[in-house]
Amino acid sequence: MKDKTVPAALLRMHFHDCFIRGCDASVLLNSKGSNKAEKDGPPNVSLHSFFVIDNAKKELEASCPGVVSCADILALAARDSVVLSGGPTWDVPKGRKDGRTSKASETTQLPAPLFNISQLQQSFSQRGLSMEDLVALSGGHTLGFSHCSSFAGRIRNFNTTHDIDPSMHPSLAANLRGVCPSKTRPKNAGTTMDPSSTTFDNTYYRLILQGKGLFSSDQALLAVPKTKGLVEKFAGSHKEFTDAFVKSMIKMSSITGGGEVRKDCRVVN
């Protein structure tokens, strides 16, 4: 409640956990010695709010030691983040186990903001997730903030023909060029994923239809009829979106991995 950036951070953390070795809390492990852990991989250096998981774990270990995994805590925290942001609630299936392996090098397997539709489709289908799951889970971009690096390629030197990505609305491009100057850019420069960035709603899909999706991977959802139809459906109905999101979250968060219940979420037992 004190920090409005926390819900988005926890939702993203859970997603980044599940896409590498399954939902096994591998994203929570600290680097040790020569082993660089996932959290120090390039896409994860901007993850934050690990303290929320640590605090929950501490309380659980005090009252019920060795029972609730860090992976379950993260799955529950992601759900609660959505609820606290005004989104839907759902029952989170429990029983995940914590993994013992975490490698920064494997974070290259995460879908990137510059992915096109076929790369997104492949990334999701490798994990048993459908095109509907892809479009519904992308709706998580209704929450949170992006640094300039994730969309800079769309607003300057896009390609040999266009300086700006032609799929981006000119007013958004102009605004983003102001926020992300080419020369002396403030370290944490960036923008909210959508104007209602602390409210879980379907604005994200309406923006995409206006050419105002922030990432290439957001705008890419219009590239084929199947995903475009889903964007239109979710833009037109908050309920269609939240129902699909819940279904897809349950599916994503049940990707398995791991084998123990960690005592401290940052280190293996």
Coordinates of C-alpha atoms in Angstrom, one line a residue:
M1 CA 0.0 0.0 0.0
K2 CA 2.9 2.4 0.7
D3 CA 4.7 1.8 -2.6
K4 CA 2.6 1.7 -5.8
T5 CA 5.5 0.3 -7.8
V6 CA 5.6 -3.0 -5.8
P7 CA 2.6 -4.8 -7.4
A8 CA 4.0 -4.5 -10.9
A9 CA 7.4 -5.7 -9.7
L10 CA 6.0 -8.8 -8.1
L11 CA 3.8 -9.7 -11.0
R12 CA 6.8 -9.4 -13.4
M13 CA 9.0 -11.3 -10.9
H14 CA 6.6 -14.3 -10.9
F15 CA 6.4 -14.2 -14.7
H16 CA 10.3 -14.1 -15.0
D17 CA 10.5 -16.9 -12.5
C18 CA 8.0 -19.2 -14.3
F19 CA 9.6 -18.7 -17.8
I20 CA 13.0 -20.0 -16.6
R21 CA 13.0 -23.6 -15.2
G22 CA 9.4 -23.3 -14.2
C23 CA 7.9 -21.5 -11.2
D24 CA 10.7 -22.7 -8.9
A25 CA 11.8 -19.4 -7.2
S26 CA 15.1 -19.6 -9.1
V27 CA 14.7 -15.9 -9.8
L28 CA 15.0 -15.2 -6.0
L29 CA 18.4 -16.9 -5.5
N30 CA 21.5 -14.6 -5.0
S31 CA 24.6 -15.0 -7.1
K32 CA 27.3 -16.9 -5.3
G33 CA 31.0 -17.0 -6.1
S34 CA 31.5 -17.4 -9.8
N35 CA 27.9 -18.4 -10.4
K36 CA 25.9 -15.4 -11.6
A37 CA 22.2 -16.0 -10.7
E38 CA 19.1 -15.2 -12.8
K39 CA 18.5 -11.9 -10.9
D40 CA 21.8 -10.6 -12.3
G41 CA 20.9 -11.4 -15.9
P42 CA 20.3 -8.4 -18.1
P43 CA 16.5 -8.6 -18.2
N44 CA 16.3 -9.0 -14.5
V45 CA 18.6 -6.3 -13.1
S46 CA 15.5 -4.0 -12.9
L47 CA 13.5 -6.5 -10.8
H48 CA 12.9 -5.2 -7.3
S49 CA 10.8 -5.6 -4.1
F50 CA 12.4 -8.9 -3.2
F51 CA 12.0 -7.8 0.4
V52 CA 8.2 -8.5 0.2
I53 CA 8.9 -12.2 -0.4
D54 CA 11.6 -12.2 2.3
N55 CA 9.2 -10.8 4.8
A56 CA 6.4 -13.2 4.0
K57 CA 8.9 -16.1 4.2
K58 CA 10.2 -15.0 7.6
E59 CA 6.7 -15.0 9.0
L60 CA 5.8 -18.3 7.5
E61 CA 9.0 -20.0 8.8
A62 CA 8.2 -18.7 12.3
S63 CA 4.7 -20.2 12.4
C64 CA 4.9 -23.1 10.0
P65 CA 8.6 -24.1 9.2
G66 CA 9.6 -25.9 6.1
V67 CA 6.1 -26.1 4.5
V68 CA 5.5 -23.2 2.2
S69 CA 7.9 -22.8 -0.7
C70 CA 9.3 -19.5 -1.9
A71 CA 7.8 -20.3 -5.3
D72 CA 4.3 -20.6 -3.8
I73 CA 4.9 -17.3 -1.9
L74 CA 5.8 -15.6 -5.1
A75 CA 2.8 -17.0 -7.0
L76 CA 0.5 -15.8 -4.2
A77 CA 2.2 -12.4 -4.1
A78 CA 1.6 -12.0 -7.8
R79 CA -2.1 -12.8 -7.4
D80 CA -2.3 -10.3 -4.5
S81 CA -0.6 -7.7 -6.5
V82 CA -3.3 -7.9 -9.1
V83 CA -6.1 -7.8 -6.5
L84 CA -4.5 -4.8 -4.7
S85 CA -4.4 -3.0 -8.1
G86 CA -8.1 -3.4 -8.6
G87 CA -7.9 -6.6 -10.7
P88 CA -9.6 -10.0 -10.3
T89 CA -8.9 -12.6 -7.6
W90 CA -8.5 -16.3 -8.0
D91 CA -7.5 -19.4 -6.1
V92 CA -3.8 -20.1 -6.6
P93 CA -3.0 -23.9 -6.7
K94 CA -0.2 -24.5 -4.3
G95 CA 2.6 -27.2 -3.8
R96 CA 5.4 -25.7 -5.9
K97 CA 8.9 -26.6 -4.9
D98 CA 12.0 -24.4 -4.9
G99 CA 14.9 -25.1 -7.4
R100 CA 18.6 -25.2 -6.6
T101 CA 19.8 -23.8 -9.9
S102 CA 19.9 -20.3 -11.1
K103 CA 22.0 -19.1 -14.0
A104 CA 22.1 -15.5 -15.4
S105 CA 22.9 -17.0 -18.8
E106 CA 19.5 -18.6 -19.0
T107 CA 17.7 -15.2 -18.8
T108 CA 18.2 -14.9 -22.6
Q109 CA 15.2 -17.3 -22.8
L110 CA 12.9 -14.6 -21.5
P111 CA 10.6 -13.0 -24.2
A112 CA 12.1 -9.6 -25.0
P113 CA 10.3 -6.3 -25.6
L114 CA 11.6 -6.3 -29.2
F115 CA 10.2 -9.7 -30.1
N116 CA 7.9 -10.0 -33.1
I117 CA 4.8 -12.2 -33.1
S118 CA 6.5 -15.4 -34.2
Q119 CA 9.2 -15.1 -31.6
L120 CA 6.5 -14.4 -28.9
Q121 CA 4.4 -17.4 -30.1
Q122 CA 7.4 -19.7 -30.0
S123 CA 8.5 -18.5 -26.5
F124 CA 5.0 -19.2 -25.1
S125 CA 4.3 -22.4 -27.0
Q126 CA 7.6 -23.9 -25.7
R127 CA 6.1 -23.6 -22.3
G128 CA 2.7 -25.0 -23.2
L129 CA 1.1 -21.6 -23.5
S130 CA -1.3 -20.7 -26.3
M131 CA -1.8 -17.5 -28.4
E132 CA -4.7 -16.7 -26.1
D133 CA -2.4 -17.0 -23.1
L134 CA 0.1 -14.7 -24.8
V135 CA -2.4 -12.0 -25.4
A136 CA -4.0 -12.3 -22.0
L137 CA -0.8 -12.4 -20.0
S138 CA 0.6 -9.4 -22.0
G139 CA -2.2 -7.5 -20.3
G140 CA 0.0 -7.5 -17.2
H141 CA 1.5 -4.5 -19.0
T142 CA -1.4 -2.5 -17.7
L143 CA 0.8 -2.2 -14.5
G144 CA 4.2 -0.7 -14.1
F145 CA 7.0 1.2 -15.6
S146 CA 9.6 0.7 -18.4
H147 CA 13.1 2.2 -18.8
C148 CA 13.9 3.8 -22.1
S149 CA 16.2 0.9 -23.2
S150 CA 13.1 -1.3 -23.8
F151 CA 11.6 0.9 -26.5
A152 CA 14.5 3.3 -27.6
G153 CA 14.8 1.4 -30.8
R154 CA 11.3 2.4 -31.8
I155 CA 11.7 6.2 -31.4
R156 CA 15.1 6.8 -33.1
N157 CA 17.0 5.1 -36.0
F158 CA 14.2 2.5 -36.3
N159 CA 15.4 1.3 -39.7
T160 CA 16.9 2.6 -43.0
T161 CA 13.5 4.0 -44.1
H162 CA 12.0 5.3 -40.9
D163 CA 13.4 7.2 -38.0
I164 CA 10.4 6.3 -35.9
D165 CA 8.6 2.9 -35.9
P166 CA 5.6 3.6 -38.3
S167 CA 3.4 1.4 -36.1
M168 CA 3.8 3.9 -33.2
H169 CA 1.4 6.8 -33.0
P170 CA 3.3 10.1 -33.7
S171 CA 2.1 11.8 -30.5
L172 CA 3.4 8.9 -28.4
A173 CA 6.7 8.9 -30.3
A174 CA 7.2 12.7 -29.8
N175 CA 6.4 12.3 -26.1
L176 CA 8.8 9.4 -25.6
R177 CA 11.6 11.3 -27.4
G178 CA 11.2 14.0 -24.8
V179 CA 11.3 11.5 -22.0
C180 CA 14.3 9.7 -23.4
P181 CA 16.8 12.2 -24.9
S182 CA 19.4 10.7 -27.1
K183 CA 22.4 12.3 -25.4
T184 CA 22.4 12.9 -21.7
R185 CA 19.7 10.6 -20.5
P186 CA 18.9 10.4 -16.7
K187 CA 19.8 7.0 -15.4
N188 CA 16.2 6.0 -14.6
A189 CA 14.5 7.7 -17.4
G190 CA 11.4 5.9 -18.7
T191 CA 7.6 6.0 -18.7
T192 CA 4.6 4.1 -17.3
M193 CA 3.4 1.1 -19.3
D194 CA 0.0 2.7 -19.6
P195 CA -1.5 6.0 -18.2
S196 CA -3.4 4.1 -15.4
S197 CA -0.2 2.2 -14.5
T198 CA -1.2 1.4 -10.9
T199 CA -4.7 0.2 -11.9
F200 CA -5.4 -3.3 -13.3
D201 CA -7.7 -2.6 -16.3
N202 CA -8.0 -3.2 -20.0
T203 CA -6.6 0.2 -21.1
Y204 CA -3.5 -1.6 -22.4
Y205 CA -5.5 -3.2 -25.2
R206 CA -7.3 0.0 -26.2
L207 CA -3.9 1.7 -26.4
I208 CA -2.5 -1.0 -28.7
L209 CA -5.4 -0.4 -31.1
Q210 CA -4.5 3.3 -31.2
G211 CA -0.8 2.5 -32.0
K212 CA 0.1 3.4 -28.4
G213 CA 1.6 0.2 -27.2
L214 CA 5.0 0.9 -25.7
F215 CA 7.0 -2.2 -26.7
S216 CA 7.4 -3.7 -30.2
S217 CA 6.1 -6.9 -28.5
D218 CA 2.9 -5.1 -27.4
Q219 CA 2.2 -3.6 -30.9
A220 CA 3.1 -7.0 -32.4
L221 CA -0.1 -8.5 -31.1
L222 CA -1.9 -6.8 -34.0
A223 CA 0.4 -8.5 -36.6
V224 CA -1.7 -11.6 -37.1
P225 CA -5.6 -12.0 -37.2
K226 CA -5.7 -14.5 -34.3
T227 CA -4.0 -12.2 -31.7
K228 CA -5.5 -9.0 -33.2
G229 CA -8.9 -10.5 -32.6
L230 CA -8.1 -11.2 -29.0
V231 CA -6.7 -7.6 -28.5
E232 CA -10.0 -6.3 -29.9
K233 CA -12.0 -8.6 -27.7
F234 CA -10.2 -7.6 -24.5
A235 CA -10.3 -3.9 -25.4
G236 CA -14.0 -4.2 -25.7
S237 CA -14.7 -6.1 -22.5
H238 CA -13.0 -5.8 -19.2
K239 CA -14.7 -9.1 -18.1
E240 CA -13.5 -11.0 -21.1
F241 CA -10.0 -9.8 -20.3
T242 CA -10.0 -10.5 -16.6
D243 CA -11.5 -14.0 -17.1
A244 CA -8.9 -14.9 -19.7
F245 CA -6.1 -13.4 -17.6
V246 CA -7.1 -15.5 -14.6
K247 CA -7.2 -18.7 -16.7
S248 CA -3.8 -18.0 -18.2
M249 CA -2.2 -17.0 -14.9
I250 CA -3.3 -20.3 -13.3
K251 CA -1.8 -22.1 -16.4
M252 CA 1.5 -20.2 -16.3
S253 CA 2.0 -20.5 -12.6
S254 CA 1.6 -24.2 -12.7
I255 CA 4.7 -24.7 -14.9
T256 CA 6.7 -27.0 -12.6
G257 CA 10.3 -27.1 -11.5
G258 CA 12.3 -27.3 -8.2
G259 CA 12.6 -29.9 -5.5
E260 CA 12.8 -28.4 -2.0
V261 CA 11.3 -25.9 0.4
R262 CA 13.9 -23.2 1.0
K263 CA 14.4 -21.8 4.4
D264 CA 15.7 -18.5 3.1
C265 CA 14.5 -17.5 -0.4
R266 CA 17.8 -16.1 -1.4
V267 CA 19.9 -19.3 -0.8
V268 CA 19.5 -23.0 -1.4
N269 CA 19.2 -25.2 1.7

